[in-house]
């Protein structure tokens, strides 16, 4: 009898709701607040990207289009000339990063949803520009994904530089998972790699593939809104919004296929099955997946000496559960998870500031700063 | 014997959960909400149905991530649309929210929300379509269809 019942349980696990259960998951621990969280820049509706200039002042993008310079406790609106800005659904003014040699060359990299080019709608664009006396000038387009579509979802988009000076950009599948993520001739559902000026590196993985978008570095992604360089290995870590129950953390390999939508742990939002497969030869498995989905946005490794206990671990924002998650690592394995900033609000971005403190961007609030007690 | 019984009820629970899901799926695809509007003029019926069908696509692309497929939202974070007193009692305010977004404190079904719904960038006809969808889905009903003119008239 006992065996029979376990058998029934097993069958029901694996057939009726197979992918909506995660056995042996690492439970998230409740917060132990031995640090202080305080508002740093207030009243920003959707703070999407943030970075620091060498003088310690901050640049913040607001999704509706404002570029904010926070200097001497004052918010200054930078004048931009993004006439093609496409604010719709998840699209708008997105990420911002400085060139690693910013003090010498002054380049600022920005991603946004743009309606430039043919067809109704928009798609993700990467530009670089310079900040001169509260004006963003000398704007150069480095990449514009095509085609434009009126879909309001999955624009990506994060920007990072690796240690060799390449710039990476993420673009989500734009809601078209049938056509985009697995097709190298199409934009969307990809991570891209460029030289600092937008040229395609000769050793990008698909430069010899006929018809392929040669800017692609990896593919088979859904919607990546977190990307960070590992402080010691230099590898690029990303996370992506999966479907229901399938948000992933991945470590990028050149030319690799991350499987969306052929393999996933998630289901459609209405609970229907996308695919029965969670792994396949030639496709990468995530190092961790979240069940239930946390809707991750923003990603940073803890560096510096302000939080010695957290050093080397990963911070990820949760839009859905409205906290910051500390993902503790042993090498490439997730060994524990801990809530920080419980119930703070939709957490859009996280970074370690030049002062070593943790900065979080919270929707409806602005930027908050976490300092040890 | 205690454990197996627990396991059994667990199994039962999963089965039932999944069966319900299947059922909902079928209802959704078969009836397309025709019951709800059976007492309307024929012409209006098709107009409304067409609008709701377009609205359903808008809903899954622009709203579902927060208000969820069942329109119930997330308690404390995202207010419900299914059975929302705000939606039934504040028609033009609801149109305003969908057209321009909403921040700050609002009370829905007696529960306080203080969160952000960013402007979604929908066109006026898309706002009308999604309004018709949310006002006639789940158990919600309305007497009068939302028109593009009505949406146009809601100014910032």
Short mmCIF file of C-alpha atoms in Angstrom, two decimals:
data_model
loop_
_atom_site.label_atom_id
_atom_site.label_comp_id
_atom_site.label_asym_id
_atom_site.label_seq_id
_atom_site.Cartn_x
_atom_site.Cartn_y
_atom_site.Cartn_z
CA UNK A 1 0.00 0.00 0.00
CA UNK A 2 2.72 2.35 1.01
CA UNK A 3 4.61 1.69 -2.20
CA UNK A 4 1.51 2.05 -4.26
CA UNK A 5 0.72 5.44 -2.80
CA UNK A 6 4.22 6.74 -3.28
CA UNK A 7 3.97 5.55 -6.83
CA UNK A 8 0.78 7.53 -7.33
CA UNK A 9 2.41 10.57 -5.82
CA UNK A 10 5.40 10.19 -8.09
CA UNK A 11 3.20 9.82 -11.15
CA UNK A 12 1.17 12.87 -10.28
CA UNK A 13 4.36 14.85 -9.75
CA UNK A 14 5.75 13.91 -13.08
CA UNK A 15 2.66 13.97 -15.23
CA UNK A 16 -0.06 16.35 -14.16
CA UNK A 17 2.01 19.25 -12.88
CA UNK A 18 5.46 18.04 -13.74
CA UNK A 19 7.26 21.30 -14.13
CA UNK A 20 5.52 23.29 -11.45
CA UNK A 21 7.24 21.54 -8.61
CA UNK A 22 10.77 22.00 -7.55
CA UNK A 23 11.98 19.31 -5.24
CA UNK A 24 14.90 20.00 -2.91
CA UNK A 25 14.91 23.70 -3.63
CA UNK A 26 16.92 26.03 -1.44
CA UNK A 27 14.36 27.91 0.66
CA UNK A 28 14.82 31.64 1.03
CA UNK A 29 15.73 32.74 4.56
CA UNK A 30 13.96 35.63 6.22
CA UNK A 31 15.78 38.87 6.64
CA UNK A 32 18.04 39.62 9.62
CA UNK A 33 18.38 43.37 9.46
CA UNK A 34 21.77 44.26 10.89
CA UNK A 35 22.23 47.06 8.37
CA UNK A 36 20.41 50.27 7.57
CA UNK A 37 18.37 51.06 4.47
CA UNK A 38 17.81 54.74 3.74
CA UNK A 39 16.48 56.77 0.87
CA UNK A 40 19.33 58.22 -1.19
CA UNK A 41 17.52 59.78 -4.16
CA UNK A 42 13.77 60.17 -3.70
CA UNK A 43 10.82 60.52 -6.06
CA UNK A 44 11.80 58.58 -9.13
CA UNK A 45 8.97 56.59 -10.67
CA UNK A 46 10.82 53.77 -12.45
CA UNK A 47 14.58 54.09 -11.86
CA UNK A 48 15.88 51.61 -14.45
CA UNK A 49 19.62 52.13 -14.84
CA UNK A 50 22.17 53.77 -12.55
CA UNK A 51 25.87 54.46 -12.54
CA UNK A 52 28.42 56.83 -10.99
CA UNK A 53 30.63 59.48 -12.51
CA UNK A 54 34.24 59.75 -11.28
CA UNK A 55 33.24 62.63 -8.95
CA UNK A 56 30.88 60.26 -7.12
CA UNK A 57 27.70 61.83 -8.49
CA UNK A 58 25.07 59.55 -9.96
CA UNK A 59 23.40 59.14 -13.34
CA UNK A 60 19.97 57.52 -13.26
CA UNK A 61 17.64 56.64 -16.12
CA UNK A 62 13.90 56.86 -15.55
CA UNK A 63 11.91 54.61 -17.84
CA UNK A 64 9.65 57.36 -19.20
CA UNK A 65 12.69 59.18 -20.58
CA UNK A 66 14.32 61.33 -17.92
CA UNK A 67 18.06 61.14 -17.50
CA UNK A 68 18.79 62.35 -13.98
CA UNK A 69 22.14 63.62 -12.70
CA UNK A 70 22.15 63.43 -8.90
CA UNK A 71 24.87 65.76 -7.70
CA UNK A 72 25.28 67.66 -4.42
CA UNK A 73 21.94 66.32 -3.20
CA UNK A 74 20.17 67.76 -6.19
CA UNK A 75 18.43 66.12 -9.13
CA UNK A 76 19.32 67.72 -12.43
CA UNK A 77 17.54 66.70 -15.61
CA UNK A 78 20.00 66.12 -18.42
CA UNK A 79 18.80 67.22 -21.84
CA UNK A 80 18.72 64.31 -24.25
CA UNK A 81 17.86 64.09 -27.92
CA UNK A 82 16.26 60.67 -28.06
CA UNK A 83 13.47 61.65 -30.47
CA UNK A 84 12.96 58.00 -31.28
CA UNK A 85 12.34 56.95 -27.65
CA UNK A 86 9.50 54.39 -27.61
CA UNK A 87 7.75 54.33 -24.24
CA UNK A 88 5.40 51.40 -24.26
CA UNK A 89 4.82 48.52 -21.86
CA UNK A 90 8.23 47.47 -20.59
CA UNK A 91 10.00 49.69 -23.12
CA UNK A 92 11.45 53.15 -22.54
CA UNK A 93 14.76 54.57 -21.40
CA UNK A 94 16.60 51.55 -19.98
CA UNK A 95 20.19 50.95 -18.89
CA UNK A 96 23.21 53.21 -18.48
CA UNK A 97 26.92 52.36 -18.07
CA UNK A 98 30.21 54.21 -18.29
CA UNK A 99 33.09 53.13 -20.46
CA UNK A 100 35.78 51.59 -18.22
CA UNK A 101 38.10 54.38 -19.39
CA UNK A 102 35.51 57.08 -18.88
CA UNK A 103 37.92 59.59 -17.30
CA UNK A 104 39.89 59.57 -20.56
CA UNK A 105 37.22 59.23 -23.24
CA UNK A 106 33.95 60.40 -21.63
CA UNK A 107 31.74 57.77 -23.28
CA UNK A 108 28.43 56.90 -21.65
CA UNK A 109 26.50 53.87 -22.95
CA UNK A 110 22.71 53.87 -22.90
CA UNK A 111 20.09 51.38 -24.05
CA UNK A 112 16.50 52.26 -24.83
CA UNK A 113 13.44 51.18 -26.77
CA UNK A 114 13.49 53.05 -30.07
CA UNK A 115 11.00 53.45 -32.93
CA UNK A 116 13.74 54.31 -35.41
CA UNK A 117 13.54 52.67 -38.83
CA UNK A 118 10.75 51.00 -40.73
CA UNK A 119 7.56 49.60 -39.36
CA UNK A 120 5.25 50.51 -36.53
CA UNK A 121 6.48 49.91 -32.98
CA UNK A 122 9.97 49.75 -31.56
CA UNK A 123 12.94 47.64 -30.61
CA UNK A 124 16.00 47.90 -28.39
CA UNK A 125 18.83 50.24 -29.28
CA UNK A 126 22.33 50.81 -27.88
CA UNK A 127 23.97 54.23 -28.15
CA UNK A 128 26.95 56.00 -26.68
CA UNK A 129 27.17 59.70 -25.96
CA UNK A 130 28.96 62.32 -23.93
CA UNK A 131 27.74 64.47 -21.07
CA UNK A 132 28.67 68.08 -21.55
CA UNK A 133 27.17 70.78 -19.32
CA UNK A 134 23.90 68.99 -18.62
CA UNK A 135 23.47 67.98 -22.25
CA UNK A 136 23.88 64.53 -23.66
CA UNK A 137 25.67 65.10 -26.96
CA UNK A 138 27.67 63.36 -29.70
CA UNK A 139 25.17 60.51 -29.68
CA UNK A 140 26.34 57.53 -31.76
CA UNK A 141 24.11 54.57 -32.52
CA UNK A 142 25.98 51.32 -31.94
CA UNK A 143 23.14 48.89 -32.54
CA UNK A 144 19.42 48.93 -33.26
CA UNK A 145 17.51 45.66 -33.20
CA UNK A 146 14.91 44.98 -35.91
CA UNK A 147 12.09 44.67 -36.76
CA UNK A 148 10.05 47.25 -34.89
CA UNK A 149 7.03 45.68 -33.24
CA UNK A 150 4.19 47.02 -31.12
CA UNK A 151 4.76 44.27 -28.55
CA UNK A 152 5.20 45.89 -25.15
CA UNK A 153 7.34 43.14 -23.64
CA UNK A 154 10.89 41.82 -23.38
CA UNK A 155 13.19 44.61 -24.52
CA UNK A 156 15.96 43.47 -22.17
CA UNK A 157 18.17 45.30 -21.63
CA UNK A 158 21.37 45.49 -19.62
CA UNK A 159 24.79 46.76 -20.61
CA UNK A 160 28.13 45.62 -19.16
CA UNK A 161 31.79 45.83 -20.10
CA UNK A 162 34.01 42.83 -19.56
CA UNK A 163 37.63 42.96 -18.45
CA UNK A 164 38.87 42.95 -22.04
CA UNK A 165 36.83 46.03 -22.90
CA UNK A 166 34.06 44.40 -24.95
CA UNK A 167 30.58 45.75 -24.37
CA UNK A 168 27.67 43.34 -23.94
CA UNK A 169 23.99 44.09 -24.42
CA UNK A 170 20.95 41.94 -23.70
CA UNK A 171 17.76 42.03 -25.77
CA UNK A 172 14.69 39.99 -24.80
CA UNK A 173 12.63 37.91 -27.21
CA UNK A 174 10.14 40.79 -27.74
CA UNK A 175 7.29 38.44 -26.95
CA UNK A 176 7.90 36.39 -30.09
CA UNK A 177 9.40 33.19 -28.79
CA UNK A 178 8.32 31.18 -31.83
CA UNK A 179 10.57 33.15 -34.14
CA UNK A 180 13.31 35.01 -32.31
CA UNK A 181 15.37 33.26 -29.62
CA UNK A 182 16.46 30.20 -31.64
CA UNK A 183 16.97 32.02 -34.94
CA UNK A 184 20.45 33.50 -35.39
CA UNK A 185 19.22 35.61 -38.28
CA UNK A 186 16.82 37.48 -36.05
CA UNK A 187 17.23 39.88 -33.18
CA UNK A 188 15.71 39.18 -29.78
CA UNK A 189 16.37 36.58 -27.13
CA UNK A 190 20.12 37.19 -27.43
CA UNK A 191 23.16 38.56 -25.69
CA UNK A 192 25.27 40.73 -28.04
CA UNK A 193 28.96 41.59 -27.95
CA UNK A 194 30.62 44.61 -29.53
CA UNK A 195 33.83 46.55 -29.55
CA UNK A 196 33.48 49.81 -27.64
CA UNK A 197 32.61 51.65 -30.85
CA UNK A 198 29.97 49.15 -31.99
CA UNK A 199 32.17 47.19 -34.41
CA UNK A 200 31.68 43.43 -34.36
CA UNK A 201 34.64 41.54 -32.88
CA UNK A 202 36.23 39.14 -35.42
CA UNK A 203 36.01 36.28 -32.98
CA UNK A 204 32.32 36.66 -32.25
CA UNK A 205 30.89 33.14 -32.51
CA UNK A 206 28.68 33.52 -35.59
CA UNK A 207 30.79 35.75 -37.82
CA UNK A 208 31.21 32.91 -40.31
CA UNK A 209 27.62 31.78 -40.28
CA UNK A 210 25.75 32.85 -43.41
CA UNK A 211 22.90 35.22 -42.66
CA UNK A 212 23.50 35.27 -38.92
CA UNK A 213 23.52 38.48 -36.91
CA UNK A 214 27.23 38.57 -36.21
CA UNK A 215 26.79 40.68 -33.09
CA UNK A 216 25.27 37.68 -31.26
CA UNK A 217 27.32 36.24 -28.41
CA UNK A 218 24.76 33.77 -27.01
CA UNK A 219 21.13 32.93 -27.81
CA UNK A 220 18.03 31.06 -26.71
CA UNK A 221 17.23 33.63 -24.01
CA UNK A 222 13.84 35.01 -22.98
CA UNK A 223 14.22 38.36 -21.22
CA UNK A 224 17.42 39.31 -19.46
CA UNK A 225 17.26 42.27 -17.09
CA UNK A 226 20.32 41.39 -15.04
CA UNK A 227 23.95 41.00 -16.09
CA UNK A 228 27.20 41.31 -14.13
CA UNK A 229 30.86 40.39 -14.46
CA UNK A 230 32.10 37.94 -11.88
CA UNK A 231 34.75 39.80 -9.87
CA UNK A 232 37.35 37.03 -9.94
CA UNK A 233 36.60 34.76 -12.92
CA UNK A 234 35.65 37.68 -15.18
CA UNK A 235 32.83 35.55 -16.60
CA UNK A 236 29.52 37.13 -17.52
CA UNK A 237 26.61 36.12 -15.35
CA UNK A 238 23.05 36.87 -16.35
CA UNK A 239 19.61 36.16 -15.12
CA UNK A 240 16.44 36.11 -17.16
CA UNK A 241 12.73 36.25 -16.68
CA UNK A 242 11.45 32.85 -17.62
CA UNK A 243 7.82 32.01 -18.07
CA UNK A 244 5.89 31.13 -14.89
CA UNK A 245 8.32 29.28 -12.64
CA UNK A 246 11.33 29.39 -14.93
CA UNK A 247 13.49 32.43 -14.08
CA UNK A 248 17.13 31.45 -14.55
CA UNK A 249 20.70 32.32 -13.59
CA UNK A 250 23.19 31.53 -16.36
CA UNK A 251 26.92 31.91 -16.86
CA UNK A 252 27.50 32.92 -20.45
CA UNK A 253 29.59 30.89 -22.84
CA UNK A 254 30.46 32.19 -26.24
CA UNK A 255 28.09 30.83 -28.90
CA UNK A 256 26.00 28.83 -26.45
CA UNK A 257 22.28 28.20 -26.74
CA UNK A 258 20.33 28.69 -23.50
CA UNK A 259 17.36 26.78 -24.79
CA UNK A 260 14.37 29.12 -24.74
CA UNK A 261 11.68 28.07 -25.68
CA UNK A 262 12.81 24.55 -26.54
CA UNK A 263 13.69 23.75 -22.95
CA UNK A 264 12.47 25.51 -19.82
CA UNK A 265 11.38 24.80 -16.28
CA UNK A 266 8.53 27.24 -16.61
CA UNK A 267 4.94 27.16 -17.80
CA UNK A 268 2.84 29.68 -19.66
CA UNK A 269 1.26 32.26 -17.36
CA UNK A 270 -2.09 30.52 -17.63
CA UNK A 271 -0.49 27.26 -16.50
CA UNK A 272 -0.38 25.54 -19.89
CA UNK A 273 2.74 23.71 -20.94
CA UNK A 274 5.29 25.29 -23.27
CA UNK A 275 7.54 22.28 -23.56
CA UNK A 276 7.98 19.07 -21.62
CA UNK A 277 11.74 19.32 -21.97
CA UNK A 278 14.00 20.82 -19.35
CA UNK A 279 17.27 19.73 -20.92
CA UNK A 280 18.68 18.77 -24.27
CA UNK A 281 22.11 18.13 -25.75
CA UNK A 282 23.62 21.27 -27.15
CA UNK A 283 21.62 23.52 -24.83
CA UNK A 284 22.79 25.03 -21.58
CA UNK A 285 21.08 24.43 -18.29
CA UNK A 286 20.84 27.27 -15.79
CA UNK A 287 23.00 27.08 -12.66
CA UNK A 288 19.83 27.91 -10.74
CA UNK A 289 16.18 28.51 -11.53
CA UNK A 290 13.58 30.19 -9.36
CA UNK A 291 10.36 28.47 -8.54
CA UNK A 292 8.13 30.31 -8.08
CA UNK A 293 9.39 33.10 -10.34
CA UNK A 294 10.71 36.14 -8.52
CA UNK A 295 10.74 38.35 -11.66
CA UNK A 296 14.43 39.24 -11.37
CA UNK A 297 15.80 42.64 -12.34
CA UNK A 298 19.28 43.99 -11.69
CA UNK A 299 22.29 41.93 -10.67
CA UNK A 300 25.51 42.67 -8.81
CA UNK A 301 28.27 40.79 -7.08
CA UNK A 302 29.18 42.05 -3.62
CA UNK A 303 32.68 43.52 -3.83
CA UNK A 304 34.75 45.73 -1.55
CA UNK A 305 35.04 45.44 2.21
CA UNK A 306 31.83 46.98 3.52
CA UNK A 307 29.93 43.67 3.66
CA UNK A 308 32.60 41.04 4.39
CA UNK A 309 30.06 38.28 5.07
CA UNK A 310 28.40 38.78 1.72
CA UNK A 311 31.52 39.30 -0.34
CA UNK A 312 31.60 37.36 -3.62
CA UNK A 313 27.90 36.56 -3.44
CA UNK A 314 25.25 37.69 -5.83
CA UNK A 315 22.51 40.29 -5.32
CA UNK A 316 19.36 40.12 -7.42
CA UNK A 317 16.29 42.38 -7.28
CA UNK A 318 12.81 40.90 -7.27
CA UNK A 319 10.09 42.91 -8.98
CA UNK A 320 7.44 40.43 -7.96
CA UNK A 321 8.25 39.81 -4.30
CA UNK A 322 9.65 43.29 -3.78
CA UNK A 323 12.88 42.40 -2.00
CA UNK A 324 16.55 42.10 -2.71
CA UNK A 325 17.78 38.54 -2.80
CA UNK A 326 21.26 37.57 -1.63
CA UNK A 327 22.23 34.46 -3.56
CA UNK A 328 25.08 32.80 -1.71
CA UNK A 329 27.51 30.92 -3.88
CA UNK A 330 30.09 28.24 -3.55
CA UNK A 331 31.90 28.48 -6.86
CA UNK A 332 29.13 28.23 -9.42
CA UNK A 333 26.66 26.59 -7.06
CA UNK A 334 23.87 28.35 -5.23
CA UNK A 335 24.06 27.21 -1.62
CA UNK A 336 21.68 29.53 0.18
CA UNK A 337 19.32 32.42 -0.34
CA UNK A 338 18.47 35.31 1.94
CA UNK A 339 15.97 38.17 1.83
CA UNK A 340 17.23 41.73 2.17
CA UNK A 341 15.03 44.84 2.15
CA UNK A 342 11.80 42.87 2.61
CA UNK A 343 8.70 44.60 1.16
CA UNK A 344 10.70 47.56 -0.09
CA UNK A 345 8.81 47.79 -3.41
CA UNK A 346 9.39 46.56 -6.96
CA UNK A 347 13.14 46.23 -6.98
CA UNK A 348 14.40 47.22 -10.42
CA UNK A 349 18.16 47.43 -10.07
CA UNK A 350 21.06 46.84 -7.69
CA UNK A 351 24.68 47.95 -7.77
CA UNK A 352 27.65 48.36 -5.47
CA UNK A 353 28.55 52.04 -5.36
CA UNK A 354 32.11 53.39 -5.54
CA UNK A 355 31.90 53.72 -1.74
CA UNK A 356 31.25 49.97 -1.41
CA UNK A 357 27.66 50.39 -0.19
CA UNK A 358 24.74 48.63 -1.83
CA UNK A 359 22.43 50.82 -3.89
CA UNK A 360 19.00 49.60 -4.90
CA UNK A 361 16.58 51.18 -7.35
CA UNK A 362 12.99 50.81 -6.21
CA UNK A 363 9.95 51.62 -8.34
CA UNK A 364 7.74 54.35 -6.91
CA UNK A 365 10.55 55.45 -4.60
CA UNK A 366 13.94 56.06 -6.17
CA UNK A 367 17.40 54.98 -5.05
CA UNK A 368 17.95 53.60 -1.55
CA UNK A 369 21.28 52.86 0.07
CA UNK A 370 22.18 49.95 2.33
CA UNK A 371 24.96 50.58 4.85
CA UNK A 372 26.27 48.23 7.55
CA UNK A 373 25.48 49.20 11.15
CA UNK B 1 -0.17 4.64 7.71
CA UNK B 2 -0.23 8.32 8.60
CA UNK B 3 2.26 9.39 6.01
CA UNK B 4 0.75 7.65 3.01
CA UNK B 5 -2.58 9.26 3.75
CA UNK B 6 -0.98 12.65 3.68
CA UNK B 7 0.73 11.76 0.47
CA UNK B 8 -2.55 10.63 -0.94
CA UNK B 9 -4.35 13.86 -0.15
CA UNK B 10 -1.41 15.72 -1.61
CA UNK B 11 -1.73 13.74 -4.81
CA UNK B 12 -5.43 14.35 -4.91
CA UNK B 13 -4.83 18.05 -4.47
CA UNK B 14 -2.43 18.18 -7.39
CA UNK B 15 -4.78 16.27 -9.64
CA UNK B 16 -7.71 18.47 -8.79
CA UNK B 17 -5.60 21.58 -9.24
CA UNK B 18 -4.58 20.55 -12.69
CA UNK B 19 -8.02 19.42 -13.73
CA UNK B 20 -9.47 22.78 -12.72
CA UNK B 21 -6.83 24.45 -14.81
CA UNK B 22 -7.76 22.38 -17.84
CA UNK B 23 -11.41 23.19 -17.34
CA UNK B 24 -10.81 26.90 -17.16
CA UNK B 25 -8.83 26.72 -20.33
CA UNK B 26 -11.70 25.05 -22.15
CA UNK B 27 -14.31 27.46 -20.91
CA UNK B 28 -12.16 30.32 -21.98
CA UNK B 29 -11.59 29.07 -25.48
CA UNK B 30 -15.13 27.87 -26.11
CA UNK B 31 -17.47 30.55 -24.93
CA UNK B 32 -15.38 33.68 -25.49
CA UNK B 33 -17.55 35.39 -22.94
CA UNK B 34 -20.62 35.25 -25.14
CA UNK B 35 -22.88 34.47 -22.18
CA UNK B 36 -22.06 37.73 -20.50
CA UNK B 37 -23.39 39.87 -23.26
CA UNK B 38 -26.26 37.74 -24.50
CA UNK B 39 -28.82 40.43 -23.73
CA UNK B 40 -27.23 43.06 -25.94
CA UNK B 41 -28.22 44.12 -29.44
CA UNK B 42 -26.74 41.87 -32.10
CA UNK B 43 -24.66 44.63 -33.66
CA UNK B 44 -23.27 45.76 -30.33
CA UNK B 45 -22.55 42.19 -29.35
CA UNK B 46 -20.18 41.64 -32.19
CA UNK B 47 -18.56 45.04 -31.74
CA UNK B 48 -17.99 44.36 -28.08
CA UNK B 49 -16.81 40.85 -28.74
CA UNK B 50 -14.32 42.05 -31.30
CA UNK B 51 -13.08 44.74 -28.98
CA UNK B 52 -12.75 42.24 -26.11
CA UNK B 53 -10.84 39.83 -28.30
CA UNK B 54 -8.31 42.54 -29.17
CA UNK B 55 -8.33 43.60 -25.54
CA UNK B 56 -7.45 40.11 -24.44
CA UNK B 57 -4.22 40.26 -26.45
CA UNK B 58 -3.40 43.64 -24.97
CA UNK B 59 -4.10 42.22 -21.53
CA UNK B 60 -1.65 39.36 -21.92
CA UNK B 61 1.05 41.66 -23.31
CA UNK B 62 0.67 44.63 -20.98
CA UNK B 63 -1.26 43.81 -17.82
CA UNK B 64 -1.07 40.13 -16.97
CA UNK B 65 2.41 40.24 -15.43
CA UNK B 66 1.03 42.35 -12.58
CA UNK B 67 -2.72 41.75 -12.44
CA UNK B 68 -2.32 38.04 -13.31
CA UNK B 69 -4.30 35.90 -15.77
CA UNK B 70 -7.22 35.53 -13.36
CA UNK B 71 -7.36 39.29 -12.75
CA UNK B 72 -6.98 38.76 -9.03
CA UNK B 73 -3.70 40.69 -8.71
CA UNK B 74 -1.33 40.18 -5.81
CA UNK B 75 -2.69 41.17 -2.38
CA UNK B 76 -0.82 44.17 -1.04
CA UNK B 77 1.03 44.84 -4.29
CA UNK B 78 -1.19 44.75 -7.36
CA UNK B 79 -4.89 45.42 -6.90
CA UNK B 80 -7.45 43.03 -8.40
CA UNK B 81 -9.37 43.80 -11.56
CA UNK B 82 -11.70 40.84 -11.12
CA UNK B 83 -14.42 42.06 -8.76
CA UNK B 84 -12.72 45.45 -8.29
CA UNK B 85 -15.05 48.08 -6.87
CA UNK B 86 -12.71 50.74 -8.23
CA UNK B 87 -13.17 49.44 -11.76
CA UNK B 88 -16.99 49.24 -11.52
CA UNK B 89 -17.54 52.48 -9.64
CA UNK B 90 -14.87 54.71 -11.13
CA UNK B 91 -15.18 54.28 -14.83
CA UNK B 92 -13.40 57.39 -16.07
CA UNK B 93 -10.75 57.12 -13.33
CA UNK B 94 -10.11 53.56 -14.49
CA UNK B 95 -9.73 54.72 -18.07
CA UNK B 96 -7.34 57.38 -16.78
CA UNK B 97 -5.24 54.75 -14.96
CA UNK B 98 -4.94 52.57 -18.06
CA UNK B 99 -4.21 55.56 -20.28
CA UNK B 100 -1.72 57.45 -18.10
CA UNK B 101 -0.69 55.11 -15.28
CA UNK B 102 -1.26 55.47 -11.55
CA UNK B 103 0.98 56.19 -8.54
CA UNK B 104 0.18 56.84 -4.94
CA UNK B 105 -2.41 55.61 -2.54
CA UNK B 106 -5.62 54.03 -3.82
CA UNK B 107 -8.15 51.80 -2.10
CA UNK B 108 -9.57 48.79 -3.94
CA UNK B 109 -12.18 46.60 -2.23
CA UNK B 110 -11.26 48.17 1.10
CA UNK B 111 -7.55 47.39 0.74
CA UNK B 112 -4.99 50.16 0.51
CA UNK B 113 -2.37 50.08 -2.29
CA UNK B 114 0.53 52.44 -2.61
CA UNK B 115 2.49 51.30 -5.58
CA UNK B 116 3.28 52.24 -9.17
CA UNK B 117 1.61 51.41 -12.42
CA UNK B 118 3.79 53.15 -15.00
CA UNK B 119 2.23 54.69 -18.12
CA UNK B 120 1.91 51.88 -20.65
CA UNK B 121 1.94 53.88 -23.88
CA UNK B 122 -1.24 52.35 -25.29
CA UNK B 123 -3.17 54.09 -28.06
CA UNK B 124 -6.74 55.23 -27.35
CA UNK B 125 -8.30 52.32 -29.21
CA UNK B 126 -6.07 49.87 -27.34
CA UNK B 127 -7.18 51.43 -24.04
CA UNK B 128 -10.82 51.00 -25.07
CA UNK B 129 -10.25 47.37 -26.07
CA UNK B 130 -8.46 46.39 -22.88
CA UNK B 131 -11.07 48.23 -20.80
CA UNK B 132 -13.79 46.23 -22.52
CA UNK B 133 -11.87 43.05 -21.85
CA UNK B 134 -11.30 43.68 -18.12
CA UNK B 135 -14.81 45.01 -17.59
CA UNK B 136 -16.37 41.86 -19.08
CA UNK B 137 -14.00 39.11 -17.99
CA UNK B 138 -13.95 36.87 -14.98
CA UNK B 139 -17.21 37.75 -13.23
CA UNK B 140 -17.13 41.40 -14.24
CA UNK B 141 -19.95 42.89 -16.32
CA UNK B 142 -20.74 46.37 -17.61
CA UNK B 143 -23.77 47.92 -19.24
CA UNK B 144 -22.08 50.22 -21.65
CA UNK B 145 -19.16 49.49 -23.92
CA UNK B 146 -16.09 51.74 -23.66
CA UNK B 147 -15.59 53.62 -26.92
CA UNK B 148 -12.50 55.27 -28.39
CA UNK B 149 -14.31 58.63 -28.10
CA UNK B 150 -14.82 58.06 -24.40
CA UNK B 151 -11.09 57.29 -23.97
CA UNK B 152 -10.14 60.36 -26.02
CA UNK B 153 -12.23 62.51 -23.71
CA UNK B 154 -10.21 61.46 -20.64
CA UNK B 155 -7.48 64.09 -20.43
CA UNK B 156 -4.42 64.29 -18.26
#
